[in-house]
Coordinates of N, CA and C and ligand atoms in Angstrom, one line a residue:
M1 N 36.1 3.0 -15.6 CA 35.5 4.2 -15.2 C 34.2 3.9 -14.4
S2 N 34.1 4.6 -13.3 CA 33.0 4.2 -12.4 C 31.9 5.3 -12.3
R3 N 32.3 6.6 -12.3 CA 31.3 7.7 -12.4 C 30.8 7.7 -13.8
L4 N 29.7 8.4 -14.0 CA 29.1 8.5 -15.4 C 30.1 9.2 -16.2
N5 N 30.3 8.7 -17.4 CA 31.3 9.4 -18.3 C 30.6 10.6 -18.9
D6 N 31.3 11.4 -19.7 CA 30.8 12.7 -20.1 C 29.5 12.6 -20.9
S7 N 29.5 11.7 -21.9 CA 28.3 11.6 -22.7 C 27.1 11.1 -21.9
N8 N 27.4 10.2 -20.9 CA 26.3 9.8 -20.1 C 25.8 10.9 -19.1
V9 N 26.7 11.8 -18.7 CA 26.3 12.9 -17.9 C 25.3 13.8 -18.7
L10 N 25.7 14.1 -20.0 CA 24.7 14.8 -20.8 C 23.4 14.2 -20.9
L11 N 23.4 12.9 -21.1 CA 22.2 12.1 -21.2 C 21.4 12.2 -19.9
A12 N 22.1 12.1 -18.8 CA 21.5 12.1 -17.5 C 20.8 13.4 -17.3
H13 N 21.4 14.5 -17.7 CA 20.7 15.8 -17.6 C 19.4 15.9 -18.4
E14 N 19.5 15.3 -19.6 CA 18.3 15.2 -20.5 C 17.2 14.5 -19.8
I15 N 17.6 13.3 -19.2 CA 16.6 12.5 -18.5 C 16.0 13.3 -17.3
I16 N 16.9 13.9 -16.5 CA 16.4 14.6 -15.3 C 15.4 15.7 -15.7
E17 N 15.6 16.3 -16.9 CA 14.7 17.4 -17.3 C 13.3 17.0 -17.5
R18 N 13.1 15.7 -17.7 CA 11.7 15.2 -18.0 C 10.8 15.1 -16.7
Y19 N 11.4 15.2 -15.6 CA 10.7 15.0 -14.3 C 10.5 16.3 -13.5
P20 N 9.3 16.4 -12.9 CA 9.1 17.6 -12.1 C 10.0 17.6 -10.9
R21 N 10.4 16.4 -10.4 CA 11.4 16.4 -9.3 C 12.6 15.6 -9.8
K22 N 13.8 16.2 -9.5 CA 15.0 15.6 -10.0 C 15.1 14.1 -9.6
K23 N 14.8 13.9 -8.3 CA 15.0 12.5 -7.8 C 14.1 11.4 -8.4
S24 N 13.1 11.9 -9.1 CA 12.3 10.9 -9.9 C 13.0 10.2 -11.0
A25 N 14.2 10.8 -11.4 CA 15.0 10.2 -12.4 C 16.0 9.2 -11.9
L26 N 15.9 8.8 -10.7 CA 16.9 7.9 -10.1 C 16.9 6.6 -10.8
I27 N 15.8 5.9 -11.0 CA 15.8 4.6 -11.6 C 16.4 4.6 -13.0
P28 N 15.9 5.5 -13.9 CA 16.6 5.6 -15.2 C 18.1 5.8 -15.1
L29 N 18.5 6.6 -14.2 CA 20.0 6.9 -14.1 C 20.7 5.7 -13.5
L30 N 20.1 4.9 -12.7 CA 20.7 3.7 -12.2 C 20.9 2.7 -13.4
H31 N 19.9 2.6 -14.2 CA 20.0 1.8 -15.4 C 21.2 2.3 -16.3
L32 N 21.3 3.6 -16.4 CA 22.3 4.2 -17.3 C 23.7 3.8 -16.7
S33 N 23.9 3.9 -15.4 CA 25.2 3.6 -14.8 C 25.5 2.1 -14.9
Q34 N 24.4 1.3 -14.8 CA 24.7 -0.1 -14.9 C 25.1 -0.5 -16.4
E35 N 24.4 0.2 -17.3 CA 24.8 -0.1 -18.7 C 26.3 0.3 -19.0
Q36 N 26.7 1.4 -18.4 CA 28.1 1.9 -18.6 C 29.1 0.9 -18.0
N37 N 28.9 0.4 -16.8 CA 29.9 -0.3 -16.1 C 29.6 -1.8 -16.0
G38 N 28.3 -2.2 -16.3 CA 27.9 -3.6 -16.1 C 27.4 -3.9 -14.8
W39 N 27.6 -2.9 -13.8 CA 27.1 -3.0 -12.5 C 27.0 -1.6 -11.9
V40 N 26.4 -1.4 -10.8 CA 26.3 -0.1 -10.2 C 27.3 0.1 -9.1
T41 N 28.3 0.9 -9.5 CA 29.5 1.0 -8.6 C 29.2 2.0 -7.4
P42 N 29.9 1.9 -6.3 CA 29.7 2.9 -5.2 C 30.0 4.3 -5.7
E43 N 31.0 4.5 -6.6 CA 31.3 5.8 -7.1 C 30.1 6.4 -8.0
A44 N 29.5 5.4 -8.8 CA 28.4 5.8 -9.6 C 27.2 6.3 -8.7
M45 N 27.0 5.6 -7.6 CA 25.9 6.0 -6.7 C 26.1 7.3 -6.1
R46 N 27.4 7.6 -5.7 CA 27.7 8.9 -5.2 C 27.5 10.0 -6.3
H47 N 27.9 9.7 -7.5 CA 27.7 10.6 -8.6 C 26.2 10.9 -8.9
L48 N 25.4 9.8 -8.9 CA 24.0 10.0 -9.1 C 23.4 10.9 -8.0
A49 N 23.8 10.7 -6.7 CA 23.4 11.6 -5.6 C 23.7 13.0 -5.9
E50 N 24.9 13.3 -6.4 CA 25.2 14.7 -6.7 C 24.3 15.2 -7.8
L51 N 24.1 14.4 -8.9 CA 23.3 14.9 -10.0 C 21.8 15.2 -9.6
L52 N 21.4 14.4 -8.6 CA 19.9 14.4 -8.3 C 19.7 15.2 -7.0
D53 N 20.7 15.8 -6.4 CA 20.6 16.5 -5.2 C 19.9 15.7 -4.1
I54 N 20.3 14.5 -3.9 CA 19.9 13.6 -2.8 C 21.1 13.0 -2.2
T55 N 20.9 12.2 -1.1 CA 22.0 11.7 -0.4 C 22.4 10.3 -1.0
P56 N 23.7 9.9 -0.9 CA 24.0 8.5 -1.3 C 23.2 7.5 -0.6
A57 N 22.8 7.7 0.6 CA 21.9 6.8 1.3 C 20.6 6.6 0.6
E58 N 20.0 7.7 0.1 CA 18.8 7.6 -0.6 C 19.0 6.8 -1.9
V59 N 20.1 7.0 -2.6 CA 20.4 6.2 -3.8 C 20.5 4.7 -3.5
I60 N 21.3 4.4 -2.5 CA 21.5 2.9 -2.2 C 20.2 2.3 -1.6
G61 N 19.5 3.1 -0.9 CA 18.2 2.7 -0.3 C 17.2 2.3 -1.3
T62 N 17.1 3.1 -2.4 CA 16.2 2.8 -3.5 C 16.8 1.6 -4.4
A63 N 18.0 1.8 -4.7 CA 18.6 0.8 -5.7 C 18.6 -0.6 -5.2
T64 N 18.8 -0.8 -3.9 CA 18.9 -2.2 -3.4 C 17.5 -2.8 -3.3
F65 N 16.5 -2.1 -3.5 CA 15.1 -2.7 -3.5 C 14.9 -3.5 -4.8
Y66 N 15.7 -3.2 -5.8 CA 15.4 -3.9 -7.1 C 16.5 -4.9 -7.4
E67 N 16.0 -6.1 -7.7 CA 16.9 -7.3 -8.0 C 17.7 -7.0 -9.2
M68 N 17.2 -6.2 -10.2 CA 18.0 -6.2 -11.5 C 19.3 -5.3 -11.4
F69 N 19.4 -4.6 -10.3 CA 20.6 -3.8 -10.1 C 21.7 -4.6 -9.4
K70 N 22.9 -4.6 -9.9 CA 24.0 -5.4 -9.2 C 25.0 -4.5 -8.6
F71 N 25.5 -4.8 -7.5 CA 26.4 -4.0 -6.7 C 27.8 -4.5 -6.5
E72 N 28.1 -5.5 -7.3 CA 29.4 -6.0 -7.5 C 29.5 -6.5 -8.9
P73 N 30.8 -6.6 -9.4 CA 30.9 -7.1 -10.8 C 30.2 -8.4 -11.1
V74 N 29.6 -8.5 -12.2 CA 29.0 -9.7 -12.6 C 29.5 -10.1 -14.0
G75 N 29.2 -11.3 -14.4 CA 29.7 -11.7 -15.7 C 29.0 -11.0 -16.9
K76 N 29.6 -11.1 -18.0 CA 29.0 -10.5 -19.2 C 27.6 -11.1 -19.4
Y77 N 27.5 -12.4 -19.0 CA 26.1 -13.0 -19.1 C 25.7 -13.4 -17.7
V78 N 24.6 -12.9 -17.3 CA 24.0 -13.4 -16.0 C 22.9 -14.4 -16.3
I79 N 23.1 -15.6 -15.9 CA 22.1 -16.7 -16.1 C 21.3 -16.9 -14.9
N80 N 20.0 -16.7 -15.0 CA 19.1 -16.9 -13.9 C 18.3 -18.2 -14.1
V81 N 18.5 -19.2 -13.3 CA 17.7 -20.4 -13.4 C 16.5 -20.4 -12.5
C82 N 15.3 -20.5 -13.1 CA 14.1 -20.5 -12.2 C 14.1 -21.7 -11.3
Q83 N 13.7 -21.4 -10.0 CA 13.7 -22.4 -9.0 C 12.3 -22.5 -8.4
T84 N 11.3 -21.9 -8.9 CA 10.0 -21.9 -8.4 C 9.2 -23.1 -8.8
M85 N 8.0 -23.3 -8.3 CA 7.3 -24.6 -8.2 C 7.3 -25.3 -9.6
S86 N 6.7 -24.7 -10.6 CA 6.6 -25.5 -11.9 C 7.9 -25.9 -12.4
C87 N 8.9 -25.1 -12.3 CA 10.2 -25.4 -12.8 C 10.9 -26.5 -11.9
A88 N 10.6 -26.3 -10.6 CA 11.2 -27.3 -9.6 C 10.6 -28.7 -9.9
L89 N 9.3 -28.8 -10.2 CA 8.7 -30.0 -10.5 C 9.2 -30.7 -11.8
L90 N 9.7 -29.8 -12.7 CA 10.2 -30.4 -13.9 C 11.7 -30.3 -14.0
G91 N 12.4 -30.3 -12.8 CA 13.8 -30.6 -12.8 C 14.8 -29.5 -12.7
S92 N 14.3 -28.3 -12.2 CA 15.2 -27.2 -12.2 C 16.4 -27.4 -11.2
D93 N 16.2 -28.2 -10.1 CA 17.3 -28.5 -9.2 C 18.4 -29.2 -9.9
G94 N 18.0 -30.2 -10.7 CA 19.0 -30.9 -11.5 C 19.7 -30.0 -12.5
L95 N 18.9 -29.2 -13.1 CA 19.4 -28.3 -14.1 C 20.4 -27.3 -13.5
M96 N 20.1 -26.8 -12.3 CA 21.0 -25.9 -11.6 C 22.3 -26.6 -11.3
H97 N 22.2 -27.9 -10.8 CA 23.4 -28.6 -10.5 C 24.3 -28.8 -11.7
H98 N 23.6 -29.2 -12.8 CA 24.3 -29.3 -14.1 C 25.0 -28.0 -14.5
A99 N 24.3 -26.9 -14.3 CA 24.9 -25.6 -14.7 C 26.1 -25.3 -13.9
E100 N 26.1 -25.7 -12.6 CA 27.2 -25.4 -11.7 C 28.4 -26.3 -12.3
Q101 N 28.1 -27.5 -12.6 CA 29.2 -28.4 -13.1 C 29.8 -27.8 -14.5
K102 N 28.9 -27.4 -15.3 CA 29.3 -27.0 -16.7 C 30.2 -25.7 -16.5
L103 N 29.8 -24.8 -15.7 CA 30.5 -23.5 -15.5 C 31.6 -23.6 -14.5
G104 N 31.6 -24.6 -13.7 CA 32.7 -24.8 -12.7 C 32.6 -23.8 -11.6
I105 N 31.4 -23.3 -11.3 CA 31.1 -22.4 -10.2 C 29.9 -22.8 -9.4
K106 N 29.7 -22.2 -8.2 CA 28.5 -22.4 -7.5 C 27.5 -21.3 -7.8
A107 N 26.2 -21.6 -7.7 CA 25.2 -20.6 -7.9 C 25.5 -19.4 -7.0
G108 N 25.3 -18.2 -7.5 CA 25.6 -17.0 -6.8 C 27.0 -16.5 -7.0
S109 N 27.8 -17.1 -7.9 CA 29.1 -16.6 -8.2 C 29.4 -16.5 -9.7
T110 N 30.6 -16.0 -10.0 CA 30.9 -15.7 -11.4 C 32.2 -16.4 -11.8
T111 N 32.2 -16.8 -13.1 CA 33.4 -17.6 -13.6 C 34.6 -16.7 -13.6
E112 N 35.8 -17.3 -13.4 CA 37.0 -16.5 -13.3 C 37.3 -15.6 -14.5
D113 N 36.8 -16.0 -15.7 CA 37.1 -15.3 -16.9 C 36.0 -14.1 -17.1
G114 N 35.1 -14.0 -16.1 CA 34.2 -12.9 -16.1 C 33.1 -13.0 -17.2
M115 N 32.9 -14.2 -17.7 CA 31.9 -14.4 -18.7 C 30.5 -14.7 -18.2
F116 N 30.4 -15.5 -17.1 CA 29.1 -16.0 -16.6 C 28.9 -15.8 -15.1
T117 N 27.8 -15.3 -14.8 CA 27.3 -15.3 -13.4 C 26.1 -16.2 -13.4
L118 N 26.0 -17.1 -12.4 CA 24.9 -18.0 -12.3 C 24.1 -17.7 -11.0
E119 N 22.8 -17.6 -11.2 CA 21.9 -17.2 -10.1 C 20.7 -18.0 -10.1
P120 N 20.1 -18.3 -8.9 CA 18.8 -18.9 -8.8 C 17.8 -17.7 -9.0
A121 N 16.6 -18.0 -9.5 CA 15.6 -17.0 -9.7 C 14.2 -17.5 -9.3
E122 N 13.3 -16.5 -9.0 CA 11.9 -16.9 -8.8 C 11.2 -17.0 -10.1
C123 N 10.0 -17.3 -10.0 CA 9.2 -17.5 -11.2 C 9.4 -16.5 -12.3
Q124 N 9.6 -17.0 -13.6 CA 9.9 -16.1 -14.7 C 8.7 -15.9 -15.6
A125 N 7.5 -16.2 -15.0 CA 6.3 -16.0 -15.7 C 6.2 -16.8 -17.0
A126 N 6.8 -18.0 -17.1 CA 6.7 -18.8 -18.3 C 6.5 -20.3 -17.8
C127 N 5.6 -20.5 -16.8 CA 5.6 -21.8 -16.1 C 5.2 -22.9 -17.0
T128 N 4.4 -22.6 -18.1 CA 4.1 -23.7 -19.0 C 5.3 -24.2 -19.8
E129 N 6.4 -23.4 -19.8 CA 7.6 -23.8 -20.6 C 8.7 -24.2 -19.7
A130 N 8.4 -24.7 -18.5 CA 9.4 -25.1 -17.5 C 10.2 -26.3 -18.0
P131 N 11.4 -26.4 -17.5 CA 12.1 -25.5 -16.7 C 12.7 -24.3 -17.6
T132 N 12.7 -23.2 -17.0 CA 13.2 -22.0 -17.8 C 14.4 -21.4 -17.1
L133 N 15.1 -20.6 -17.9 CA 16.2 -19.7 -17.4 C 16.1 -18.4 -18.3
Q134 N 16.9 -17.5 -17.8 CA 17.0 -16.2 -18.6 C 18.5 -16.0 -18.6
V135 N 19.0 -15.4 -19.8 CA 20.3 -14.9 -19.9 C 20.2 -13.4 -20.2
N136 N 20.7 -12.6 -19.3 CA 20.5 -11.2 -19.3 C 19.0 -10.9 -19.7
Y137 N 18.2 -11.6 -19.0 CA 16.7 -11.4 -19.0 C 16.1 -11.8 -20.4
R138 N 16.8 -12.6 -21.2 CA 16.2 -13.1 -22.4 C 15.9 -14.6 -22.1
H139 N 14.6 -15.0 -22.3 CA 14.2 -16.3 -21.9 C 14.8 -17.4 -22.7
R140 N 14.9 -18.6 -22.0 CA 15.1 -19.8 -22.7 C 14.1 -20.8 -22.1
Y141 N 13.4 -21.6 -22.9 CA 12.4 -22.4 -22.4 C 12.7 -23.9 -22.5
R142 N 12.0 -24.7 -21.6 CA 12.2 -26.2 -21.6 C 13.6 -26.6 -21.7
V143 N 14.4 -26.1 -20.8 CA 15.9 -26.2 -20.9 C 16.3 -27.6 -20.5
T144 N 17.1 -28.3 -21.2 CA 17.7 -29.6 -20.8 C 19.2 -29.4 -20.6
N145 N 19.8 -30.4 -20.0 CA 21.2 -30.3 -19.8 C 22.0 -30.0 -21.1
D146 N 21.5 -30.7 -22.1 CA 22.2 -30.6 -23.4 C 22.0 -29.2 -24.0
S147 N 20.8 -28.7 -23.9 CA 20.5 -27.3 -24.5 C 21.2 -26.3 -23.6
F148 N 21.4 -26.5 -22.3 CA 22.2 -25.6 -21.5 C 23.6 -25.6 -22.0
D149 N 24.2 -26.7 -22.2 CA 25.6 -26.8 -22.7 C 25.7 -26.1 -24.0
Q150 N 24.8 -26.3 -24.9 CA 24.8 -25.6 -26.2 C 24.7 -24.1 -26.1
L151 N 23.9 -23.7 -25.2 CA 23.7 -22.2 -24.9 C 25.0 -21.6 -24.4
V152 N 25.7 -22.3 -23.5 CA 26.9 -21.7 -23.0 C 28.0 -21.7 -24.0
D153 N 28.1 -22.8 -24.8 CA 29.1 -22.9 -25.9 C 28.8 -21.8 -26.9
D154 N 27.6 -21.5 -27.2 CA 27.2 -20.5 -28.2 C 27.6 -19.1 -27.7
L155 N 27.3 -18.9 -26.4 CA 27.6 -17.6 -25.8 C 29.1 -17.4 -25.8
R156 N 29.9 -18.4 -25.4 CA 31.3 -18.3 -25.4 C 31.9 -18.0 -26.8
A157 N 31.3 -18.6 -27.8 CA 31.8 -18.5 -29.2 C 31.3 -17.2 -29.9
G158 N 30.4 -16.5 -29.2 CA 29.9 -15.2 -29.8 C 28.8 -15.4 -30.8
N159 N 28.2 -16.7 -30.8 CA 27.2 -17.0 -31.8 C 25.9 -16.2 -31.5
L160 N 25.7 -15.8 -30.3 CA 24.4 -15.1 -29.9 C 24.6 -13.6 -29.7
D161 N 25.7 -13.1 -30.2 CA 26.0 -11.6 -29.9 C 24.8 -10.7 -30.4
G162 N 24.2 -11.1 -31.5 CA 23.1 -10.2 -32.0 C 21.8 -10.4 -31.2
E163 N 21.7 -11.4 -30.5 CA 20.5 -11.7 -29.7 C 20.6 -11.3 -28.3
I164 N 21.7 -11.5 -27.7 CA 21.9 -11.3 -26.2 C 23.1 -10.4 -26.0
P165 N 22.8 -9.1 -25.7 CA 23.9 -8.1 -25.5 C 24.4 -8.3 -24.1
P166 N 25.6 -7.7 -23.8 CA 26.2 -7.8 -22.5 C 25.3 -7.3 -21.4
H167 N 25.5 -7.9 -20.2 CA 24.6 -7.5 -19.1 C 24.6 -6.0 -18.9
G168 N 23.4 -5.4 -18.6 CA 23.3 -4.0 -18.4 C 22.9 -3.2 -19.6
T169 N 23.0 -3.8 -20.8 CA 22.7 -3.1 -22.0 C 21.2 -2.7 -22.0
L170 N 20.9 -1.5 -22.3 CA 19.6 -1.0 -22.4 C 19.0 -1.1 -23.8
G171 N 17.7 -0.9 -24.0 CA 17.1 -1.0 -25.3 C 17.8 0.0 -26.2
R172 N 17.9 -0.3 -27.5 CA 18.6 0.5 -28.5 C 17.9 1.7 -28.9
N173 N 16.5 1.7 -28.7 CA 15.8 2.9 -29.1 C 15.6 3.8 -27.9
R174 N 16.4 4.8 -27.9 CA 16.4 5.7 -26.8 C 15.3 6.8 -27.1
Q175 N 14.5 7.1 -26.1 CA 13.4 8.0 -26.3 C 13.9 9.5 -26.2
H176 N 13.6 10.2 -27.2 CA 14.0 11.6 -27.2 C 12.7 12.4 -27.3
I177 N 12.3 13.2 -26.3 CA 11.0 13.9 -26.3 C 11.4 15.4 -26.7
P178 N 10.9 15.9 -27.8 CA 11.1 17.3 -28.1 C 10.6 18.2 -27.0
A179 N 11.2 19.3 -26.8 CA 10.8 20.2 -25.7 C 9.3 20.6 -25.8
E180 N 8.9 20.8 -27.1 CA 7.5 21.3 -27.2 C 6.5 20.2 -26.9
K181 N 6.9 19.0 -26.7 CA 6.0 17.9 -26.4 C 6.0 17.6 -24.9
F182 N 6.8 18.3 -24.1 CA 6.8 18.1 -22.7 C 5.4 18.5 -22.1
V183 N 4.9 17.7 -21.1 CA 3.6 18.0 -20.6 C 3.6 19.2 -19.7
G184 N 4.8 19.6 -19.2 CA 4.9 20.7 -18.3 C 4.3 20.4 -16.9
A185 N 4.5 19.2 -16.4 CA 4.0 18.8 -15.1 C 4.5 19.8 -14.0
P186 N 3.7 20.3 -13.2 CA 4.2 21.2 -12.1 C 4.9 20.4 -11.0
D187 N 5.8 21.1 -10.3 CA 6.4 20.4 -9.1 C 5.3 20.0 -8.2
P188 N 5.3 18.7 -7.7 CA 4.2 18.3 -6.8 C 4.1 19.1 -5.6
D189 N 5.2 19.8 -5.1 CA 5.1 20.6 -3.9 C 4.3 21.9 -4.2
D190 N 4.2 22.3 -5.5 CA 3.5 23.5 -5.9 C 2.0 23.3 -6.1
V191 N 1.5 22.0 -6.1 CA 0.1 21.7 -6.4 C -0.7 21.8 -5.1
S192 N -1.6 22.8 -5.1 CA -2.5 22.9 -3.9 C -3.9 22.5 -4.1
D193 N -4.3 22.5 -5.4 CA -5.7 22.1 -5.7 C -5.8 20.6 -5.6
G194 N -7.1 20.2 -5.5 CA -7.4 18.7 -5.5 C -7.2 18.2 -6.9
P195 N -7.3 16.9 -7.1 CA -7.2 16.3 -8.4 C -8.4 16.6 -9.2
V196 N -8.2 16.7 -10.5 CA -9.4 17.0 -11.5 C -9.8 15.6 -12.0
W197 N -11.0 15.2 -11.6 CA -11.5 13.9 -12.0 C -12.2 14.0 -13.3
I198 N -12.0 13.0 -14.1 CA -12.7 12.9 -15.4 C -14.2 12.6 -15.2
P199 N -15.1 13.5 -15.6 CA -16.5 13.2 -15.3 C -17.0 11.9 -16.0
V200 N -17.8 11.2 -15.3 CA -18.4 10.0 -15.8 C -19.9 10.1 -15.9
S201 N -20.5 9.9 -17.1 CA -21.9 10.0 -17.3 C -22.7 9.0 -16.5
V202 N -23.9 9.4 -16.0 CA -24.7 8.4 -15.3 C -25.0 7.3 -16.2
G203 N -24.9 6.1 -15.7 CA -25.2 4.9 -16.5 C -24.1 4.4 -17.3
D204 N -22.9 5.1 -17.2 CA -21.7 4.7 -17.9 C -21.0 3.7 -17.0
D205 N -21.0 2.4 -17.5 CA -20.3 1.4 -16.7 C -18.8 1.3 -16.8
S206 N -18.3 2.1 -17.8 CA -16.9 1.9 -18.1 C -16.0 2.6 -17.0
Ligands
FES301 S1 7.9 -21.5 -12.0 FE1 9.5 -21.3 -13.4 S2 8.6 -19.9 -14.8 FE2 7.1 -20.0 -13.3

């Protein structure tokens, strides 16, 4: 199924209600569609445009700005090997080459069984732990060829199912805001007054 399913349509409407402008809900709904299908399908983007009263071009124009959204099928596990300076100095080129050999694919592609997508990545903000990789955005540090092999074998065997969910899975704690807690933000188009600044006392350096 590519459009949002019925339960996700209900959830989408709940999310849209939180924003003064419908289209502000676009990013959360893109995440929702990616969680449902593992990637953001063209049909899903058209469906989101309908739900948000915007054009499909606006959806794709925004979605393609973000690296985390995928527009073609990817593996159950997306492995991103950092290729930036600290990791490069500590062997990430060799690690990527080894990963290609282990998985039998080139970087930028997906194994035939749909289990793994291998991608190069920019700095993962863990330079002291180089070389690093992420599996579905879960870090692995100081990765060696042997630990990479063990990681892949464990993923294939399901040994890490409790730690690393399938690609696209969102956090398990979904936020539900009771109606009485809504801030009641006005539509930005209806705001004509200037901003209300918080007064600062003279001599207050904060
Ligand atoms: S360079 Fe690889 S984590 Fe920063």
